[in-house]
Every structure is written in structure tokens, then in C-alpha cells.
Amino acid sequence: MSCYTIANEPGAPEERRTEIGWDAPLSTYFLSAVEPGDDPDGDEVEVFWYGCTPAEVPTVEALDALLAKHNLVVTAPIAHALVQDREREGRQFSTRPAAALIADLVRPIVDDAQQTRIDAELARRPS
């Protein structure tokens, strides 16, 4: 799994942390932002998180659309690294022992297009 911290969207609180990367075990890119919470335990508050379910953000183009939605910009070196990370690490969801179980658990919460991508990932599963 790769993870890069990127600049926050304009006007975001300074303490916000925005991260982007490739999650090979879920076969998805991810984009997330967290801020410190009011909780005395120091737990962070999720501002947004994409790529937390299998095959949710499968391409750089899909990731670019999410970045645009939040007025975020990724530098060319990070964009290049993300493509290389996916090529190097591959898509590993289908190789996970619990892949079919995870696919069944997320079925009620994902749209049809994502479910189709998850099913395609499962079809890659070695026999």
C-alpha cells in the first residue's frame, strides 16, 4: 500500500491531513482527509474517505474526478508514483482468503458499477 500526504483544499483547516495512495489488498486508489477531534483520546475525525471498499476507485481518472470534487491538486511526481505503485503492487483483492466474504458484506452498500468491478476482481481469483 502506498500513501502520500498532499496539500489540503483551499480554505481547509491547517490541521487537516489529506492523503492519497494505492491500496493493493482492496484493489483501489484512496483519498482521505482527517482532522483532530474534540475527543480527549485524540481520535481524528474523518472529513471524507474514498477507496475504503474493494475496487471503489479503480483508475487514476476516477481518482482525478474525486480530487476535482474537493478542489485538490496532486503534483506530477505523486501522480506518476501512484501509477507506478499500482503497476508494482498489483491488484490483490482476489488473492485475499476472505475476498468473497468481503464482497458479500459490501454488496448492500455499493452501487451496481462497483459491484461489477468487485465481481470482476473475484473472477481473477486463482483456482
mmCIF file of N, CA, C and O in Angstrom, residues 79-116:
data_model
loop_
_atom_site.group_PDB
_atom_site.id
_atom_site.type_symbol
_atom_site.label_atom_id
_atom_site.label_comp_id
_atom_site.label_asym_id
_atom_site.label_seq_id
_atom_site.Cartn_x
_atom_site.Cartn_y
_atom_site.Cartn_z
ATOM 1 N N ALA A 79 1.470 11.902 -8.877
ATOM 2 C CA ALA A 79 0.606 11.254 -9.868
ATOM 3 C C ALA A 79 1.348 10.113 -10.560
ATOM 4 O O ALA A 79 0.804 9.013 -10.744
ATOM 5 N N HIS A 80 2.591 10.354 -10.919
ATOM 6 C CA HIS A 80 3.411 9.326 -11.558
ATOM 7 C C HIS A 80 3.653 8.158 -10.597
ATOM 8 O O HIS A 80 3.556 6.981 -10.979
ATOM 9 N N ALA A 81 3.939 8.475 -9.337
ATOM 10 C CA ALA A 81 4.188 7.431 -8.333
ATOM 11 C C ALA A 81 2.953 6.561 -8.125
ATOM 12 O O ALA A 81 3.068 5.338 -7.957
ATOM 13 N N LEU A 82 1.766 7.166 -8.147
ATOM 14 C CA LEU A 82 0.537 6.393 -7.962
ATOM 15 C C LEU A 82 0.356 5.349 -9.066
ATOM 16 O O LEU A 82 -0.028 4.208 -8.786
ATOM 17 N N VAL A 83 0.639 5.735 -10.289
ATOM 18 C CA VAL A 83 0.543 4.791 -11.409
ATOM 19 C C VAL A 83 1.563 3.670 -11.224
ATOM 20 O O VAL A 83 1.250 2.486 -11.383
ATOM 21 N N GLN A 84 2.770 4.037 -10.852
ATOM 22 C CA GLN A 84 3.814 3.025 -10.628
ATOM 23 C C GLN A 84 3.470 2.116 -9.455
ATOM 24 O O GLN A 84 3.738 0.909 -9.513
ATOM 25 N N ASP A 85 2.890 2.671 -8.399
ATOM 26 C CA ASP A 85 2.503 1.860 -7.237
ATOM 27 C C ASP A 85 1.516 0.776 -7.648
ATOM 28 O O ASP A 85 1.653 -0.381 -7.251
ATOM 29 N N ARG A 86 0.519 1.153 -8.453
ATOM 30 C CA ARG A 86 -0.474 0.161 -8.886
ATOM 31 C C ARG A 86 0.183 -0.908 -9.754
ATOM 32 O O ARG A 86 -0.100 -2.096 -9.611
ATOM 33 N N GLU A 87 1.066 -0.491 -10.655
ATOM 34 C CA GLU A 87 1.746 -1.459 -11.514
ATOM 35 C C GLU A 87 2.636 -2.397 -10.693
ATOM 36 O O GLU A 87 2.658 -3.602 -10.928
ATOM 37 N N ARG A 88 3.350 -1.842 -9.731
ATOM 38 C CA ARG A 88 4.284 -2.634 -8.931
ATOM 39 C C ARG A 88 3.560 -3.560 -7.944
ATOM 40 O O ARG A 88 3.892 -4.728 -7.810
ATOM 41 N N GLU A 89 2.566 -3.027 -7.258
ATOM 42 C CA GLU A 89 1.884 -3.794 -6.210
ATOM 43 C C GLU A 89 0.757 -4.663 -6.739
ATOM 44 O O GLU A 89 0.378 -5.648 -6.112
ATOM 45 N N GLY A 90 0.201 -4.274 -7.880
ATOM 46 C CA GLY A 90 -0.867 -5.054 -8.485
ATOM 47 C C GLY A 90 -2.193 -4.918 -7.768
ATOM 48 O O GLY A 90 -2.354 -4.119 -6.856
ATOM 49 N N ARG A 91 -3.122 -5.721 -8.237
ATOM 50 C CA ARG A 91 -4.457 -5.784 -7.643
ATOM 51 C C ARG A 91 -4.522 -7.089 -6.869
ATOM 52 O O ARG A 91 -4.517 -8.160 -7.463
ATOM 53 N N GLN A 92 -4.633 -7.006 -5.561
ATOM 54 C CA GLN A 92 -4.524 -8.186 -4.719
ATOM 55 C C GLN A 92 -5.839 -8.650 -4.106
ATOM 56 O O GLN A 92 -5.869 -9.648 -3.395
ATOM 57 N N PHE A 93 -6.932 -7.933 -4.358
ATOM 58 C CA PHE A 93 -8.182 -8.289 -3.683
ATOM 59 C C PHE A 93 -8.561 -9.741 -3.909
ATOM 60 O O PHE A 93 -8.935 -10.450 -2.978
ATOM 61 N N SER A 94 -8.451 -10.204 -5.132
ATOM 62 C CA SER A 94 -8.882 -11.567 -5.451
ATOM 63 C C SER A 94 -8.052 -12.634 -4.746
ATOM 64 O O SER A 94 -8.502 -13.763 -4.593
ATOM 65 N N THR A 95 -6.860 -12.287 -4.289
ATOM 66 C CA THR A 95 -5.996 -13.275 -3.630
ATOM 67 C C THR A 95 -6.229 -13.363 -2.126
ATOM 68 O O THR A 95 -5.669 -14.241 -1.476
ATOM 69 N N ARG A 96 -7.046 -12.484 -1.590
ATOM 70 C CA ARG A 96 -7.300 -12.487 -0.150
ATOM 71 C C ARG A 96 -8.215 -13.648 0.215
ATOM 72 O O ARG A 96 -9.215 -13.904 -0.465
ATOM 73 N N PRO A 97 -7.907 -14.360 1.302
ATOM 74 C CA PRO A 97 -8.748 -15.500 1.680
ATOM 75 C C PRO A 97 -10.213 -15.121 1.920
ATOM 76 O O PRO A 97 -11.106 -15.891 1.622
ATOM 77 N N ALA A 98 -10.464 -13.940 2.409
ATOM 78 C CA ALA A 98 -11.832 -13.528 2.730
ATOM 79 C C ALA A 98 -12.468 -12.667 1.638
ATOM 80 O O ALA A 98 -13.473 -12.011 1.865
ATOM 81 N N ALA A 99 -11.910 -12.673 0.437
ATOM 82 C CA ALA A 99 -12.402 -11.799 -0.632
ATOM 83 C C ALA A 99 -13.895 -11.991 -0.897
ATOM 84 O O ALA A 99 -14.641 -11.019 -0.999
ATOM 85 N N ALA A 100 -14.349 -13.231 -1.024
ATOM 86 C CA ALA A 100 -15.763 -13.483 -1.319
ATOM 87 C C ALA A 100 -16.647 -13.011 -0.168
ATOM 88 O O ALA A 100 -17.711 -12.420 -0.394
ATOM 89 N N LEU A 101 -16.202 -13.210 1.048
ATOM 90 C CA LEU A 101 -16.954 -12.752 2.218
ATOM 91 C C LEU A 101 -17.043 -11.225 2.229
ATOM 92 O O LEU A 101 -18.113 -10.653 2.437
ATOM 93 N N ILE A 102 -15.916 -10.563 1.992
ATOM 94 C CA ILE A 102 -15.905 -9.100 1.948
ATOM 95 C C ILE A 102 -16.836 -8.603 0.849
ATOM 96 O O ILE A 102 -17.616 -7.665 1.049
ATOM 97 N N ALA A 103 -16.786 -9.237 -0.315
ATOM 98 C CA ALA A 103 -17.658 -8.844 -1.424
ATOM 99 C C ALA A 103 -19.129 -8.957 -1.027
ATOM 100 O O ALA A 103 -19.936 -8.071 -1.340
ATOM 101 N N ASP A 104 -19.489 -10.023 -0.327
ATOM 102 C CA ASP A 104 -20.879 -10.186 0.122
ATOM 103 C C ASP A 104 -21.263 -9.145 1.161
ATOM 104 O O ASP A 104 -22.380 -8.629 1.158
ATOM 105 N N LEU A 105 -20.343 -8.807 2.042
ATOM 106 C CA LEU A 105 -20.634 -7.830 3.095
ATOM 107 C C LEU A 105 -20.853 -6.423 2.544
ATOM 108 O O LEU A 105 -21.670 -5.671 3.072
ATOM 109 N N VAL A 106 -20.109 -6.052 1.498
ATOM 110 C CA VAL A 106 -20.253 -4.696 0.958
ATOM 111 C C VAL A 106 -21.356 -4.595 -0.097
ATOM 112 O O VAL A 106 -21.753 -3.489 -0.458
ATOM 113 N N ARG A 107 -21.861 -5.720 -0.562
ATOM 114 C CA ARG A 107 -22.886 -5.713 -1.619
ATOM 115 C C ARG A 107 -24.037 -4.751 -1.321
ATOM 116 O O ARG A 107 -24.449 -3.989 -2.203
ATOM 117 N N PRO A 108 -24.581 -4.698 -0.102
ATOM 118 C CA PRO A 108 -25.716 -3.791 0.153
ATOM 119 C C PRO A 108 -25.353 -2.293 0.129
ATOM 120 O O PRO A 108 -26.238 -1.451 0.040
ATOM 121 N N ILE A 109 -24.080 -1.974 0.196
ATOM 122 C CA ILE A 109 -23.712 -0.557 0.302
ATOM 123 C C ILE A 109 -23.017 0.008 -0.926
ATOM 124 O O ILE A 109 -22.695 1.188 -0.948
ATOM 125 N N VAL A 110 -22.758 -0.812 -1.936
ATOM 126 C CA VAL A 110 -22.073 -0.318 -3.137
ATOM 127 C C VAL A 110 -23.052 -0.258 -4.302
ATOM 128 O O VAL A 110 -24.039 -0.987 -4.340
ATOM 129 N N ASP A 111 -22.753 0.630 -5.261
ATOM 130 C CA ASP A 111 -23.625 0.729 -6.434
ATOM 131 C C ASP A 111 -23.329 -0.423 -7.401
ATOM 132 O O ASP A 111 -22.369 -1.177 -7.236
ATOM 133 N N ASP A 112 -24.176 -0.545 -8.415
ATOM 134 C CA ASP A 112 -24.059 -1.656 -9.368
ATOM 135 C C ASP A 112 -22.726 -1.652 -10.112
ATOM 136 O O ASP A 112 -22.140 -2.710 -10.353
ATOM 137 N N ALA A 113 -22.241 -0.461 -10.470
ATOM 138 C CA ALA A 113 -20.971 -0.377 -11.209
ATOM 139 C C ALA A 113 -19.820 -0.895 -10.360
ATOM 140 O O ALA A 113 -18.967 -1.641 -10.849
ATOM 141 N N GLN A 114 -19.815 -0.520 -9.084
ATOM 142 C CA GLN A 114 -18.745 -1.017 -8.212
ATOM 143 C C GLN A 114 -18.889 -2.512 -7.986
ATOM 144 O O GLN A 114 -17.904 -3.237 -7.963
ATOM 145 N N GLN A 115 -20.110 -2.987 -7.830
ATOM 146 C CA GLN A 115 -20.303 -4.422 -7.630
ATOM 147 C C GLN A 115 -19.802 -5.198 -8.838
ATOM 148 O O GLN A 115 -19.195 -6.258 -8.694
ATOM 149 N N THR A 116 -20.005 -4.665 -10.027
ATOM 150 C CA THR A 116 -19.496 -5.302 -11.237
ATOM 151 C C THR A 116 -17.971 -5.366 -11.195
ATOM 152 O O THR A 116 -17.374 -6.391 -11.558
#
